[in-house]
Short mmCIF file of C-alpha atoms in Angstrom, two decimals:
data_model
loop_
_atom_site.label_atom_id
_atom_site.label_comp_id
_atom_site.label_asym_id
_atom_site.label_seq_id
_atom_site.Cartn_x
_atom_site.Cartn_y
_atom_site.Cartn_z
CA MET K 1 0.00 0.00 0.00
CA ARG K 2 2.89 2.34 0.80
CA ARG K 3 4.42 1.71 -2.60
CA LEU K 4 1.18 2.65 -4.32
CA GLY K 5 0.96 5.88 -2.29
CA GLY K 6 4.58 6.71 -3.11
CA LEU K 7 4.00 5.99 -6.79
CA LEU K 8 0.93 8.23 -6.86
CA LEU K 9 2.86 11.01 -5.14
CA LEU K 10 5.72 10.69 -7.64
CA CYS K 11 3.28 10.80 -10.59
CA GLY K 12 1.68 13.93 -9.15
CA VAL K 13 5.05 15.65 -8.76
CA LEU K 14 6.10 14.73 -12.30
CA ALA K 15 2.79 15.91 -13.74
CA ALA K 16 3.12 19.22 -11.90
CA CYS K 17 6.59 19.73 -13.39
CA ALA K 18 5.27 19.26 -16.94
CA LEU K 19 2.96 22.27 -16.84
CA PRO K 20 3.88 25.86 -16.05
CA ALA K 21 2.62 27.32 -12.79
CA PRO K 22 -0.93 28.62 -13.06
CA PRO K 23 -1.32 32.33 -13.77
CA ASP K 24 -1.55 34.71 -10.83
CA ALA K 25 -4.73 36.67 -10.26
CA VAL K 26 -5.00 40.15 -11.72
CA GLN K 27 -3.19 42.27 -9.13
CA ALA K 28 -4.42 45.70 -10.28
CA PRO K 29 -6.98 46.87 -12.85
CA ASP K 30 -4.25 48.74 -14.77
CA ASN K 31 -2.08 45.63 -15.11
CA ALA K 32 -1.95 44.20 -18.59
CA MET K 33 -1.34 40.83 -20.19
CA VAL K 34 0.77 40.12 -23.27
CA PHE K 35 0.47 36.79 -25.04
CA GLY K 36 1.69 35.16 -28.21
CA HIS K 37 3.08 32.06 -29.85
CA LEU K 38 6.70 31.12 -30.45
CA VAL K 39 8.17 28.11 -32.25
CA ALA K 40 11.83 27.14 -31.91
CA PRO K 41 13.92 24.24 -33.25
CA GLN K 42 13.78 22.78 -29.73
CA GLU K 43 11.19 22.89 -26.93
CA ILE K 44 11.15 26.30 -25.24
CA THR K 45 11.72 26.31 -21.48
CA LYS K 46 11.86 30.05 -20.79
CA ILE K 47 11.21 33.37 -22.53
CA GLU K 48 12.87 36.54 -21.26
CA PHE K 49 10.55 39.53 -21.62
CA ARG K 50 11.91 42.96 -20.68
CA GLU K 51 10.72 46.52 -20.39
CA TYR K 52 12.52 48.97 -22.65
CA GLY K 53 14.98 51.17 -20.76
CA LYS K 54 14.92 49.09 -17.57
CA PHE K 55 17.90 47.30 -16.08
CA TYR K 56 17.22 44.01 -14.31
CA LEU K 57 19.45 42.75 -11.55
CA PRO K 58 18.04 39.61 -9.89
CA PRO K 59 17.09 39.19 -7.08
CA PHE K 60 16.56 42.92 -6.57
CA LYS K 61 14.84 43.70 -9.87
CA ILE K 62 13.54 40.77 -11.92
CA PRO K 63 11.92 40.75 -15.38
CA PRO K 64 8.20 40.00 -15.70
CA ARG K 65 7.12 36.39 -15.28
CA VAL K 66 6.41 34.58 -18.56
CA LEU K 67 4.36 31.38 -18.63
CA VAL K 68 5.40 29.11 -21.50
CA PHE K 69 3.06 26.33 -22.64
CA GLU K 70 4.06 23.08 -24.38
CA ASN K 71 2.44 24.11 -27.67
CA GLY K 72 4.56 27.28 -27.92
CA ASP K 73 2.00 29.72 -26.53
CA PHE K 74 3.24 32.17 -23.93
CA MET K 75 1.66 34.64 -21.52
CA VAL K 76 3.16 37.56 -19.61
CA GLU K 77 0.89 38.60 -16.76
CA ASN K 78 0.50 41.58 -14.43
CA ILE K 79 2.71 44.01 -16.30
CA LYS K 80 2.50 47.76 -16.05
CA PRO K 81 1.82 49.92 -19.11
CA GLY K 82 4.99 50.54 -21.08
CA LYS K 83 7.23 49.38 -23.90
CA TYR K 84 8.43 45.77 -23.85
CA TYR K 85 10.36 43.34 -26.04
CA ILE K 86 11.32 39.67 -26.20
CA ALA K 87 14.99 39.68 -25.24
CA ALA K 88 15.84 35.96 -25.30
CA VAL K 89 14.42 32.47 -25.56
CA TYR K 90 15.88 29.46 -23.78
CA SER K 91 15.57 25.77 -24.52
CA ARG K 92 17.30 22.84 -22.87
CA PHE K 93 20.35 22.92 -25.09
CA ARG K 94 20.34 26.35 -26.77
CA ASP K 95 19.89 29.97 -25.83
CA TYR K 96 18.62 32.43 -28.42
CA THR K 97 19.42 36.09 -27.74
CA PHE K 98 17.62 38.57 -29.98
CA VAL K 99 18.39 41.94 -28.46
CA LYS K 100 22.00 42.97 -28.21
CA ASP K 101 21.56 46.76 -28.20
CA ASN K 102 18.93 49.50 -27.79
CA ARG K 103 18.38 49.77 -31.54
CA THR K 104 17.33 46.13 -31.84
CA ALA K 105 15.13 46.46 -28.76
CA TYR K 106 13.45 49.54 -30.21
CA GLN K 107 12.75 47.78 -33.52
CA ASN K 108 11.03 44.87 -31.74
CA MET K 109 9.02 46.93 -29.28
CA ILE K 110 5.56 45.92 -28.02
CA HIS K 111 3.54 48.89 -26.73
CA VAL K 112 1.30 47.92 -23.80
CA GLN K 113 -1.47 50.15 -22.43
CA ALA K 114 -3.24 49.99 -19.07
CA GLY K 115 -5.52 46.97 -18.62
CA GLU K 116 -4.83 45.75 -22.14
CA THR K 117 -4.86 42.16 -23.38
CA LYS K 118 -2.17 42.50 -26.07
CA PHE K 119 -1.23 39.99 -28.77
CA ALA K 120 2.53 40.16 -29.35
CA GLY K 121 2.26 37.95 -32.41
CA SER K 122 3.28 34.52 -33.61
CA PHE K 123 6.99 33.97 -34.16
CA VAL K 124 9.38 31.37 -35.52
CA ILE K 125 13.06 31.21 -34.64
CA HIS K 126 15.31 30.68 -37.66
CA GLU K 127 18.96 29.79 -37.26
CA LEU K 128 21.20 31.16 -39.99
CA THR K 129 24.76 29.88 -40.22
CA ASP K 130 27.52 32.06 -41.55
CA THR K 131 29.87 29.42 -42.97
CA SER K 132 32.74 31.84 -43.45
CA ARG K 133 32.98 32.63 -39.74
CA PHE K 134 31.30 29.56 -38.24
CA ARG K 135 28.93 31.76 -36.31
CA ARG K 136 25.30 31.09 -35.54
CA ASN K 137 22.96 33.97 -36.28
CA VAL K 138 19.42 33.81 -35.00
CA VAL K 139 16.42 35.63 -36.44
CA LEU K 140 12.99 35.99 -34.84
CA ARG K 141 10.46 36.12 -37.68
CA LYS K 142 6.82 37.07 -37.34
CA VAL K 143 4.35 34.63 -38.95
CA ARG K 144 0.60 34.73 -39.55
CA LYS K 145 -0.46 31.53 -37.82
CA PRO K 146 -1.58 30.76 -35.24
CA ALA K 147 -3.73 33.85 -35.17
CA GLU K 148 -4.67 35.83 -32.06
CA ARG K 149 -8.03 34.08 -31.68
CA ASP K 150 -6.43 30.61 -31.79
CA VAL K 151 -3.89 31.47 -29.09
CA LEU K 152 -6.59 33.00 -26.88
CA ARG K 153 -8.75 29.88 -27.19
CA ASN K 154 -5.80 27.72 -26.12
CA MET K 155 -5.23 29.84 -22.99
CA TYR K 156 -8.89 30.19 -22.01
CA GLU K 157 -9.10 27.00 -19.93
CA PHE K 158 -5.67 27.42 -18.39
CA THR K 159 -6.65 30.79 -16.92
CA ARG K 160 -9.82 29.45 -15.26
CA GLY K 161 -10.54 31.06 -11.91
CA THR K 162 -8.44 34.16 -12.54
CA GLY K 163 -9.39 37.59 -13.80
CA TRP K 164 -7.41 36.81 -16.96
CA GLN K 165 -10.11 34.44 -18.19
CA ALA K 166 -12.65 37.26 -18.14
CA ARG K 167 -10.25 39.50 -20.08
CA ILE K 168 -9.58 36.74 -22.59
CA ASP K 169 -13.33 36.22 -23.01
CA ARG K 170 -13.80 39.96 -23.57
CA ARG K 171 -11.00 40.04 -26.15
CA LEU K 172 -12.47 37.02 -27.99
CA LYS K 173 -15.81 38.84 -28.21
CA GLU K 174 -14.06 41.94 -29.59
CA LEU K 175 -12.41 39.83 -32.28
CA ARG K 176 -15.79 38.43 -33.37
CA MET K 177 -17.14 41.91 -34.14
#
């Protein structure tokens, strides 16, 4: 009987590790949510999302929390209005850094307004190899699919019980008009 209990506990722990933590509740009415979809050559484990002009020094100042789902969808919750960008994407074996200077950050900016549910877009990471220098260049390209409505539908159930689900529902209704 003890073995069965231990096995069930282990299965529960492993299942909990497979999914990202559930989203936090909406902490203030002005807080916004940014979401999107990103495909990489390998499974994405972390996305680094930063505010333009801010310097992050963990543990004192940390970037916004990004939830990454197995299908490539991502969600950044409880962020203040401002200008943001995707700085880097991490997988188990590779790190993809997109922003190396302010110019690149400015070109990839996502403007977020108070209380907004903002679609950052759908992206694909392309690796370009410069054979003359044996360097690996990485490009983040915007693609059409999946569309905003598809990503929102995927996140609807995951946000159950939080204020985000109501905002997602509202945004889905706006898209139908």
